[in-house]
mmCIF file of C-alpha atoms and ligand atoms in Angstrom:
data_model
loop_
_atom_site.group_PDB
_atom_site.id
_atom_site.type_symbol
_atom_site.label_atom_id
_atom_site.label_comp_id
_atom_site.label_asym_id
_atom_site.label_seq_id
_atom_site.Cartn_x
_atom_site.Cartn_y
_atom_site.Cartn_z
ATOM 1 C CA MET J 1 32.096 -48.066 102.113
ATOM 2 C CA THR J 2 30.414 -45.613 99.779
ATOM 3 C CA ASN J 3 30.083 -46.310 96.074
ATOM 4 C CA LYS J 4 29.754 -42.598 95.529
ATOM 5 C CA LYS J 5 32.586 -40.669 93.914
ATOM 6 C CA ILE J 6 34.581 -38.966 96.653
ATOM 7 C CA ILE J 7 35.433 -35.285 96.318
ATOM 8 C CA ALA J 8 38.304 -34.380 98.673
ATOM 9 C CA VAL J 9 37.721 -30.781 99.730
ATOM 10 C CA VAL J 10 40.541 -28.571 100.965
ATOM 11 C CA GLY J 11 39.327 -25.658 103.096
ATOM 12 C CA SER J 12 36.189 -27.541 104.119
ATOM 13 C CA THR J 13 35.766 -25.470 107.280
ATOM 14 C CA GLY J 14 36.054 -22.241 105.306
ATOM 15 C CA SER J 15 33.920 -20.250 102.891
ATOM 16 C CA GLN J 16 34.779 -21.879 99.576
ATOM 17 C CA GLY J 17 35.308 -25.478 100.666
ATOM 18 C CA GLY J 18 32.441 -25.266 103.157
ATOM 19 C CA GLY J 19 30.065 -24.188 100.400
ATOM 20 C CA LEU J 20 31.160 -27.189 98.339
ATOM 21 C CA VAL J 21 30.820 -29.723 101.166
ATOM 22 C CA HIS J 22 27.305 -28.470 101.917
ATOM 23 C CA ALA J 23 26.381 -28.514 98.219
ATOM 24 C CA ILE J 24 27.449 -32.160 97.960
ATOM 25 C CA LEU J 25 25.627 -33.166 101.172
ATOM 26 C CA ASP J 26 22.507 -31.285 100.086
ATOM 27 C CA ASP J 27 22.339 -33.466 96.964
ATOM 28 C CA PRO J 28 22.275 -37.002 98.411
ATOM 29 C CA ASN J 29 21.341 -38.569 95.076
ATOM 30 C CA GLY J 30 24.019 -36.713 93.139
ATOM 31 C CA GLY J 31 26.479 -39.602 93.204
ATOM 32 C CA PHE J 32 29.195 -37.740 95.118
ATOM 33 C CA ALA J 33 30.388 -37.804 98.738
ATOM 34 C CA PRO J 34 32.546 -35.134 100.393
ATOM 35 C CA ARG J 35 35.806 -35.842 102.178
ATOM 36 C CA ALA J 36 36.230 -32.731 104.281
ATOM 37 C CA ILE J 37 39.854 -31.790 104.947
ATOM 38 C CA THR J 38 40.866 -29.748 107.987
ATOM 39 C CA ARG J 39 43.920 -29.418 110.192
ATOM 40 C CA ASP J 40 41.692 -29.972 113.195
ATOM 41 C CA PRO J 41 38.795 -32.447 112.967
ATOM 42 C CA HIS J 42 37.850 -31.527 116.548
ATOM 43 C CA LYS J 43 36.983 -27.905 115.828
ATOM 44 C CA ASP J 44 33.304 -26.979 115.870
ATOM 45 C CA LYS J 45 33.023 -26.370 112.123
ATOM 46 C CA ALA J 46 34.563 -29.765 111.364
ATOM 47 C CA LYS J 47 32.291 -31.507 113.865
ATOM 48 C CA ALA J 48 29.274 -29.802 112.283
ATOM 49 C CA LEU J 49 30.284 -31.182 108.878
ATOM 50 C CA ALA J 50 30.657 -34.665 110.343
ATOM 51 C CA ALA J 51 27.256 -34.359 112.032
ATOM 52 C CA LYS J 52 25.725 -33.526 108.666
ATOM 53 C CA GLY J 53 27.253 -36.668 107.153
ATOM 54 C CA ALA J 54 30.657 -35.660 105.782
ATOM 55 C CA GLU J 55 33.745 -37.800 106.176
ATOM 56 C CA VAL J 56 36.159 -35.501 108.008
ATOM 57 C CA VAL J 57 39.908 -36.098 107.726
ATOM 58 C CA GLN J 58 43.040 -34.367 108.951
ATOM 59 C CA ALA J 59 45.751 -32.958 106.672
ATOM 60 C CA ASN J 60 47.933 -29.888 106.391
ATOM 61 C CA LEU J 61 48.714 -27.978 103.200
ATOM 62 C CA ASP J 62 52.303 -27.623 104.397
ATOM 63 C CA ASP J 63 52.685 -31.417 104.503
ATOM 64 C CA VAL J 64 52.399 -33.047 101.079
ATOM 65 C CA GLU J 65 52.420 -36.567 102.538
ATOM 66 C CA SER J 66 49.342 -35.775 104.622
ATOM 67 C CA LEU J 67 47.592 -34.568 101.460
ATOM 68 C CA LYS J 68 48.551 -37.718 99.543
ATOM 69 C CA LYS J 69 46.897 -39.797 102.266
ATOM 70 C CA VAL J 70 43.610 -37.900 102.196
ATOM 71 C CA PHE J 71 43.477 -37.641 98.385
ATOM 72 C CA ALA J 72 44.032 -41.415 97.979
ATOM 73 C CA GLY J 73 40.943 -43.094 96.577
ATOM 74 C CA ALA J 74 39.234 -39.800 95.784
ATOM 75 C CA TYR J 75 37.680 -39.147 92.398
ATOM 76 C CA ALA J 76 38.286 -35.402 92.610
ATOM 77 C CA VAL J 77 39.986 -32.660 94.610
ATOM 78 C CA TYR J 78 38.940 -29.076 95.332
ATOM 79 C CA GLY J 79 42.070 -27.040 96.014
ATOM 80 C CA VAL J 80 42.140 -23.655 97.742
ATOM 81 C CA THR J 81 44.828 -21.878 99.769
ATOM 82 C CA ASN J 82 44.314 -19.163 102.350
ATOM 83 C CA PHE J 83 46.582 -16.190 101.688
ATOM 84 C CA TRP J 84 45.045 -14.223 104.548
ATOM 85 C CA GLU J 85 46.354 -16.617 107.171
ATOM 86 C CA HIS J 86 49.995 -15.714 106.461
ATOM 87 C CA PHE J 87 49.986 -12.914 103.803
ATOM 88 C CA SER J 88 52.732 -14.641 101.781
ATOM 89 C CA ALA J 89 52.446 -15.367 98.061
ATOM 90 C CA GLU J 90 55.454 -17.706 98.261
ATOM 91 C CA LYS J 91 53.849 -19.767 101.004
ATOM 92 C CA GLU J 92 50.592 -19.871 99.077
ATOM 93 C CA LYS J 93 52.472 -21.161 96.029
ATOM 94 C CA ALA J 94 54.249 -23.848 98.066
ATOM 95 C CA GLN J 95 50.886 -25.021 99.425
ATOM 96 C CA ALA J 96 49.363 -25.047 95.941
ATOM 97 C CA LYS J 97 52.288 -27.141 94.697
ATOM 98 C CA ASN J 98 51.625 -29.617 97.498
ATOM 99 C CA ILE J 99 47.970 -29.862 96.408
ATOM 100 C CA ALA J 100 48.979 -30.454 92.782
ATOM 101 C CA ASP J 101 51.727 -32.965 93.631
ATOM 102 C CA ALA J 102 49.442 -34.929 95.960
ATOM 103 C CA ALA J 103 46.627 -34.922 93.379
ATOM 104 C CA LYS J 104 49.071 -36.318 90.808
ATOM 105 C CA ALA J 105 50.240 -39.011 93.223
ATOM 106 C CA ALA J 106 46.634 -39.991 93.981
ATOM 107 C CA GLY J 107 45.710 -40.118 90.287
ATOM 108 C CA VAL J 108 42.473 -38.199 90.773
ATOM 109 C CA LYS J 109 40.209 -37.698 87.767
ATOM 110 C CA HIS J 110 39.374 -34.031 88.284
ATOM 111 C CA VAL J 111 40.918 -31.124 90.205
ATOM 112 C CA ILE J 112 39.466 -27.681 90.643
ATOM 113 C CA TRP J 113 42.144 -25.139 91.533
ATOM 114 C CA SER J 114 40.689 -21.962 93.027
ATOM 115 C CA THR J 115 42.758 -19.268 91.405
ATOM 116 C CA LEU J 116 42.741 -15.606 90.408
ATOM 117 C CA GLU J 117 44.149 -13.661 87.500
ATOM 118 C CA ASP J 118 47.726 -12.453 87.097
ATOM 119 C CA THR J 119 47.362 -8.711 87.634
ATOM 120 C CA ARG J 120 50.972 -8.105 86.467
ATOM 121 C CA LYS J 121 49.800 -8.781 82.930
ATOM 122 C CA LEU J 122 47.502 -5.748 83.113
ATOM 123 C CA MET J 123 50.372 -3.297 83.540
ATOM 124 C CA LYS J 124 53.838 -2.802 82.090
ATOM 125 C CA PRO J 125 56.580 -3.718 84.605
ATOM 126 C CA ASP J 126 57.619 -0.047 84.888
ATOM 127 C CA ASP J 127 54.058 1.215 85.523
ATOM 128 C CA THR J 128 54.234 3.275 88.717
ATOM 129 C CA ARG J 129 50.529 3.580 89.483
ATOM 130 C CA MET J 130 50.791 1.033 92.303
ATOM 131 C CA PRO J 131 53.714 -0.397 94.284
ATOM 132 C CA ILE J 132 55.303 -3.773 93.652
ATOM 133 C CA LEU J 133 54.676 -5.934 96.725
ATOM 134 C CA GLN J 134 56.651 -8.876 98.114
ATOM 135 C CA GLY J 135 59.383 -8.193 95.541
ATOM 136 C CA LYS J 136 57.551 -9.137 92.350
ATOM 137 C CA TYR J 137 53.790 -8.931 92.638
ATOM 138 C CA ARG J 138 51.129 -6.295 92.069
ATOM 139 C CA VAL J 139 48.412 -8.103 94.044
ATOM 140 C CA PRO J 140 50.239 -10.991 95.723
ATOM 141 C CA HIS J 141 47.134 -13.043 96.543
ATOM 142 C CA PHE J 142 46.089 -12.845 92.883
ATOM 143 C CA ASP J 143 49.474 -13.181 91.212
ATOM 144 C CA GLY J 144 50.674 -15.993 93.479
ATOM 145 C CA LYS J 145 47.593 -18.041 92.680
ATOM 146 C CA ALA J 146 48.079 -17.344 88.962
ATOM 147 C CA ASP J 147 51.724 -18.449 89.201
ATOM 148 C CA ALA J 148 50.541 -21.617 90.921
ATOM 149 C CA ASN J 149 48.381 -22.532 87.910
ATOM 150 C CA ALA J 150 51.523 -24.003 86.327
ATOM 151 C CA PHE J 151 51.819 -26.640 89.067
ATOM 152 C CA PHE J 152 48.536 -28.157 87.878
ATOM 153 C CA THR J 153 49.732 -28.685 84.299
ATOM 154 C CA GLY J 154 49.296 -32.327 83.330
ATOM 155 C CA LEU J 155 46.395 -32.832 85.724
ATOM 156 C CA PRO J 156 42.736 -33.002 84.659
ATOM 157 C CA VAL J 157 42.240 -29.505 86.046
ATOM 158 C CA THR J 158 39.658 -26.744 85.942
ATOM 159 C CA TYR J 159 41.007 -23.298 86.826
ATOM 160 C CA LEU J 160 38.275 -21.554 88.799
ATOM 161 C CA VAL J 161 38.639 -17.761 88.767
ATOM 162 C CA THR J 162 36.593 -16.558 91.734
ATOM 163 C CA SER J 163 35.137 -13.150 92.642
ATOM 164 C CA PHE J 164 34.994 -10.789 95.622
ATOM 165 C CA TYR J 165 32.752 -12.238 98.350
ATOM 166 C CA TRP J 166 29.969 -9.964 99.542
ATOM 167 C CA ASP J 167 30.506 -11.822 102.848
ATOM 168 C CA ASN J 168 33.621 -9.638 103.231
ATOM 169 C CA LEU J 169 31.233 -7.098 104.728
ATOM 170 C CA PHE J 170 31.354 -9.208 107.885
ATOM 171 C CA LEU J 171 34.336 -11.527 107.270
ATOM 172 C CA PHE J 172 36.773 -8.674 106.528
ATOM 173 C CA GLY J 173 35.096 -5.851 108.449
ATOM 174 C CA LEU J 174 34.232 -4.003 105.236
ATOM 175 C CA ALA J 175 30.679 -2.973 106.199
ATOM 176 C CA PRO J 176 29.824 0.738 106.368
ATOM 177 C CA LYS J 177 30.509 2.269 109.775
ATOM 178 C CA LYS J 178 28.213 4.622 111.663
ATOM 179 C CA GLY J 179 29.968 7.860 112.592
ATOM 180 C CA THR J 180 29.399 9.851 115.782
ATOM 181 C CA ASP J 181 27.108 12.059 113.669
ATOM 182 C CA GLY J 182 24.935 8.979 112.985
ATOM 183 C CA VAL J 183 25.887 8.952 109.292
ATOM 184 C CA TYR J 184 26.989 5.676 107.704
ATOM 185 C CA SER J 185 30.065 5.789 105.496
ATOM 186 C CA TRP J 186 32.659 3.590 103.892
ATOM 187 C CA THR J 187 35.869 4.113 102.002
ATOM 188 C CA PHE J 188 37.183 2.370 98.896
ATOM 189 C CA PRO J 189 39.545 3.381 96.078
ATOM 190 C CA MET J 190 37.033 2.113 93.529
ATOM 191 C CA GLY J 191 35.707 5.319 91.912
ATOM 192 C CA ASN J 192 32.546 4.456 89.996
ATOM 193 C CA ALA J 193 33.829 1.075 88.805
ATOM 194 C CA LYS J 194 31.739 -2.043 89.200
ATOM 195 C CA LEU J 195 32.909 -4.762 91.544
ATOM 196 C CA ALA J 196 32.504 -8.385 90.396
ATOM 197 C CA GLY J 197 30.895 -10.000 93.425
ATOM 198 C CA MET J 198 29.109 -13.073 94.676
ATOM 199 C CA ALA J 199 28.000 -14.879 97.817
ATOM 200 C CA ALA J 200 30.930 -16.884 99.182
ATOM 201 C CA GLU J 201 28.827 -20.054 99.471
ATOM 202 C CA ASP J 202 27.990 -19.836 95.760
ATOM 203 C CA ILE J 203 31.637 -20.513 94.900
ATOM 204 C CA GLY J 204 31.358 -24.020 96.338
ATOM 205 C CA LYS J 205 27.926 -24.557 94.815
ATOM 206 C CA THR J 206 29.269 -23.553 91.411
ATOM 207 C CA ALA J 207 32.314 -25.777 91.830
ATOM 208 C CA TYR J 208 29.937 -28.658 92.517
ATOM 209 C CA GLY J 209 28.228 -27.894 89.191
ATOM 210 C CA ILE J 210 31.626 -28.155 87.499
ATOM 211 C CA PHE J 211 32.330 -31.544 89.074
ATOM 212 C CA LYS J 212 28.845 -32.759 88.096
ATOM 213 C CA ALA J 213 29.431 -31.690 84.491
ATOM 214 C CA GLY J 214 32.053 -34.457 84.177
ATOM 215 C CA ASN J 215 34.743 -33.810 81.594
ATOM 216 C CA GLN J 216 33.176 -30.683 80.145
ATOM 217 C CA TYR J 217 35.301 -28.197 82.108
ATOM 218 C CA ILE J 218 38.541 -30.155 82.321
ATOM 219 C CA GLY J 219 41.381 -28.104 80.847
ATOM 220 C CA LYS J 220 39.242 -24.954 81.000
ATOM 221 C CA THR J 221 39.374 -21.700 82.919
ATOM 222 C CA VAL J 222 35.984 -20.764 84.365
ATOM 223 C CA GLY J 223 35.497 -17.244 85.749
ATOM 224 C CA ILE J 224 32.540 -17.027 88.107
ATOM 225 C CA VAL J 225 30.517 -14.089 89.411
ATOM 226 C CA SER J 226 26.954 -13.221 90.326
ATOM 227 C CA GLN J 227 26.531 -9.468 89.952
ATOM 228 C CA HIS J 228 28.588 -6.444 88.992
ATOM 229 C CA LEU J 229 27.762 -3.517 91.310
ATOM 230 C CA THR J 230 29.370 -0.156 92.000
ATOM 231 C CA ILE J 231 30.142 0.674 95.626
ATOM 232 C CA ALA J 232 27.398 3.326 95.478
ATOM 233 C CA GLU J 233 24.878 0.714 94.268
ATOM 234 C CA MET J 234 25.901 -1.642 97.065
ATOM 235 C CA GLY J 235 25.451 1.200 99.558
ATOM 236 C CA GLU J 236 21.923 1.885 98.269
ATOM 237 C CA LYS J 237 21.059 -1.785 98.588
ATOM 238 C CA LEU J 238 22.397 -1.880 102.148
ATOM 239 C CA THR J 239 20.329 1.194 103.029
ATOM 240 C CA LYS J 240 17.165 -0.536 101.811
ATOM 241 C CA GLY J 241 17.981 -4.080 102.917
ATOM 242 C CA LEU J 242 19.213 -3.191 106.406
ATOM 243 C CA GLY J 243 16.871 -0.275 106.997
ATOM 244 C CA ILE J 244 19.764 2.082 107.769
ATOM 245 C CA GLY J 245 20.316 5.692 106.732
ATOM 246 C CA PRO J 246 22.054 6.527 103.446
ATOM 247 C CA VAL J 247 25.639 5.322 103.150
ATOM 248 C CA THR J 248 28.173 7.978 102.180
ATOM 249 C CA TYR J 249 30.826 6.595 99.875
ATOM 250 C CA HIS J 250 34.315 8.120 100.136
ATOM 251 C CA ALA J 251 35.974 7.231 96.829
ATOM 252 C CA VAL J 252 39.561 7.830 97.890
ATOM 253 C CA ASP J 253 42.763 7.646 95.949
ATOM 254 C CA ALA J 254 44.403 4.205 96.107
ATOM 255 C CA ASN J 255 47.533 5.699 97.713
ATOM 256 C CA ILE J 256 45.419 6.950 100.598
ATOM 257 C CA TYR J 257 43.752 3.547 101.020
ATOM 258 C CA ARG J 258 47.157 1.800 100.983
ATOM 259 C CA SER J 259 48.347 4.074 103.790
ATOM 260 C CA LEU J 260 45.412 3.359 106.124
ATOM 261 C CA GLY J 261 47.666 1.128 108.200
ATOM 262 C CA PHE J 262 45.559 -1.982 108.763
ATOM 263 C CA PRO J 263 47.216 -5.355 107.996
ATOM 264 C CA GLY J 264 47.091 -5.908 104.238
ATOM 265 C CA ALA J 265 46.120 -2.287 103.416
ATOM 266 C CA ASP J 266 48.721 -2.132 100.616
ATOM 267 C CA GLU J 267 47.536 -5.458 99.202
ATOM 268 C CA MET J 268 43.860 -4.456 99.363
ATOM 269 C CA GLY J 269 44.657 -1.014 97.955
ATOM 270 C CA ASN J 270 46.339 -2.582 94.948
ATOM 271 C CA MET J 271 43.458 -5.044 94.516
ATOM 272 C CA PHE J 272 40.755 -2.368 94.555
ATOM 273 C CA GLN J 273 42.838 -0.230 92.217
ATOM 274 C CA VAL J 274 43.024 -3.145 89.777
ATOM 275 C CA TYR J 275 39.224 -3.490 89.996
ATOM 276 C CA ARG J 276 38.936 0.252 89.270
ATOM 277 C CA ASP J 277 41.616 0.772 86.621
ATOM 278 C CA PHE J 278 40.990 -2.522 84.824
ATOM 279 C CA GLU J 279 37.249 -2.786 85.383
ATOM 280 C CA GLN J 280 36.491 -4.151 81.925
ATOM 281 C CA GLU J 281 39.260 -6.780 82.016
ATOM 282 C CA VAL J 282 38.129 -8.031 85.436
ATOM 283 C CA LEU J 283 34.454 -8.153 84.438
ATOM 284 C CA ARG J 284 35.230 -9.883 81.114
ATOM 285 C CA ALA J 285 37.143 -12.659 82.888
ATOM 286 C CA ARG J 286 33.950 -13.742 84.681
ATOM 287 C CA SER J 287 30.567 -14.794 83.317
ATOM 288 C CA VAL J 288 27.248 -14.501 85.143
ATOM 289 C CA GLU J 289 25.591 -16.772 82.544
ATOM 290 C CA THR J 290 28.131 -19.582 82.917
ATOM 291 C CA THR J 291 27.974 -19.293 86.705
ATOM 292 C CA ARG J 292 24.169 -19.475 86.699
ATOM 293 C CA SER J 293 24.166 -22.459 84.344
ATOM 294 C CA LEU J 294 26.464 -24.306 86.787
ATOM 295 C CA ASN J 295 24.572 -23.104 89.861
ATOM 296 C CA PRO J 296 20.940 -22.271 89.097
ATOM 297 C CA GLN J 297 20.396 -21.102 92.710
ATOM 298 C CA LEU J 298 22.997 -18.345 92.306
ATOM 299 C CA GLN J 299 22.078 -15.494 94.680
ATOM 300 C CA ASN J 300 22.126 -11.856 93.654
ATOM 301 C CA PHE J 301 23.165 -9.181 96.160
ATOM 302 C CA ASP J 302 19.630 -8.575 97.459
ATOM 303 C CA GLN J 303 19.021 -12.294 98.007
ATOM 304 C CA TRP J 304 22.396 -12.686 99.691
ATOM 305 C CA LEU J 305 21.640 -9.671 101.941
ATOM 306 C CA ALA J 306 18.189 -10.964 102.918
ATOM 307 C CA LYS J 307 19.841 -14.209 104.027
ATOM 308 C CA ASN J 308 22.827 -12.610 105.792
ATOM 309 C CA LYS J 309 21.515 -9.305 107.127
ATOM 310 C CA SER J 310 21.888 -10.314 110.773
ATOM 311 C CA ARG J 311 25.622 -10.924 110.161
ATOM 312 C CA VAL J 312 26.376 -7.471 108.742
ATOM 313 C CA PRO J 313 27.579 -5.387 111.702
ATOM 314 C CA VAL J 314 25.950 -1.963 111.287
HETATM 315 N N1 NAP I 401 37.453 -12.897 100.432
HETATM 316 C C1 NAP I 401 37.260 -12.797 99.121
HETATM 317 O O1 NAP I 401 36.506 -11.949 98.636
HETATM 318 C C2 NAP I 401 37.962 -13.744 98.192
HETATM 319 C C3 NAP I 401 37.621 -13.716 96.844
HETATM 320 C C4 NAP I 401 38.268 -14.580 95.967
HETATM 321 C C5 NAP I 401 39.260 -15.428 96.453
HETATM 322 N N2 NAP I 401 39.561 -15.423 97.786
HETATM 323 C C6 NAP I 401 40.620 -16.320 98.261
HETATM 324 O O2 NAP I 401 40.040 -17.299 99.091
HETATM 325 C C7 NAP I 401 41.109 -17.881 99.841
HETATM 326 C C8 NAP I 401 40.571 -18.333 101.180
HETATM 327 O O3 NAP I 401 39.487 -19.192 100.995
HETATM 328 P P1 NAP I 401 38.252 -19.143 102.009
HETATM 329 O O4 NAP I 401 37.718 -17.750 102.029
HETATM 330 O O5 NAP I 401 37.350 -20.257 101.669
HETATM 331 O O6 NAP I 401 39.015 -19.392 103.384
HETATM 332 P P2 NAP I 401 38.494 -19.275 104.894
HETATM 333 O O7 NAP I 401 37.011 -19.221 104.942
HETATM 334 O O8 NAP I 401 39.264 -18.188 105.551
HETATM 335 O O9 NAP I 401 38.981 -20.650 105.506
HETATM 336 C C9 NAP I 401 40.297 -21.096 105.317
HETATM 337 C C10 NAP I 401 40.266 -22.590 105.070
HETATM 338 O O10 NAP I 401 41.569 -23.022 104.658
HETATM 339 C C11 NAP I 401 41.954 -24.096 105.480
HETATM 340 N N3 NAP I 401 43.410 -24.043 105.653
HETATM 341 C C12 NAP I 401 44.159 -22.931 105.826
HETATM 342 N N4 NAP I 401 45.443 -23.271 105.973
HETATM 343 C C13 NAP I 401 45.514 -24.627 105.904
HETATM 344 C C14 NAP I 401 46.557 -25.558 105.989
HETATM 345 N N5 NAP I 401 47.838 -25.182 106.205
HETATM 346 N N6 NAP I 401 46.263 -26.865 105.867
HETATM 347 C C15 NAP I 401 44.996 -27.270 105.661
HETATM 348 N N7 NAP I 401 43.952 -26.427 105.560
HETATM 349 C C16 NAP I 401 44.203 -25.118 105.685
HETATM 350 C C17 NAP I 401 41.232 -23.912 106.784
HETATM 351 O O11 NAP I 401 41.091 -25.184 107.385
HETATM 352 P P3 NAP I 401 41.333 -25.479 108.956
HETATM 353 O O12 NAP I 401 41.563 -24.166 109.656
HETATM 354 O O13 NAP I 401 40.052 -26.150 109.401
HETATM 355 O O14 NAP I 401 42.495 -26.378 108.983
HETATM 356 C C18 NAP I 401 39.892 -23.353 106.316
HETATM 357 O O15 NAP I 401 39.018 -24.383 105.979
HETATM 358 C C19 NAP I 401 42.175 -16.809 99.967
HETATM 359 O O16 NAP I 401 43.417 -17.273 99.468
HETATM 360 C C20 NAP I 401 41.638 -15.652 99.146
HETATM 361 O O17 NAP I 401 42.643 -15.003 98.377
HETATM 362 C C21 NAP I 401 38.922 -14.616 98.662
#
């Protein structure tokens, strides 16, 4: 039996939760122990966490009773939902409600809810610059998470507003592609706007800083980011860091991006358009200084690239 404070981590086999579990295990004298939640404790990523010393438990976000069991006795909960598994804001909200309800039942002392901003507030309802998706959202995976904030009312909660992962270059296939002419190129509807980005693993490390800070961030919204870079700046860094030829950036119209036909193209098109059209609002909602104070090892793009270059498929 550990006398450490247990942090129950949803999404422990994924980017955000995985970063947190590793951050806790990498700080054996920090006073915390991770309880890694997965639907399948037998999968390789779960077994790797157990081998490193994590308690690994089984639960499903669709089953509130299973969450109550694994949150019982925990000091804190890290809550994240995975929109990209099902592409449904309503399902994401139902899962978030289960996290909040189970955290209430378990009486935990701190919850971090991994959320995003409500992009509907940036535009009037009759603004036609981008389509309404899933009946009532501009960017469903943002707006659904923002709607879900309300479920956490009454809990000792920190609302963590995250940023675009640079890891999307390999996780989401967003790396520049080499054409038959040997020229690298990529396409985004981002114009010259800066993208608020960070290494995915730094989300968990920063969340750990929030838990370690005790009550300081309870009831607060914390927007985290490492570096604001334009797509052209990211391309230049990839050219240098990967030793590839110059990357041509096609700054297309958002309507063209939305019509590219891959799963989630409309969703991603709306998201990048929000980053472009509301650049200042998105950047203002996130603070590099706060993030660095919570996570002094915060990586910038070049450091992240040096560590992950073999994973970027170019
Ligand atoms: N990509 C980005 O740039 C970015 C930026 C900001 C926010 N986000 C948000 O991040 C979220 C995804 O987080 P991530 O990137 O850390 O995910 P991820 O790496 O894709 O992993 C998903 C995690 O969620 C767990 N999970 C999914 N469905 C579950 C369920 N029904 N019950 C229990 N666990 C479940 C999985 O656990 P098992 O499979 O082991 O059960 C896994 O650990 C998305 O909602 C996205 O909107 C992404």
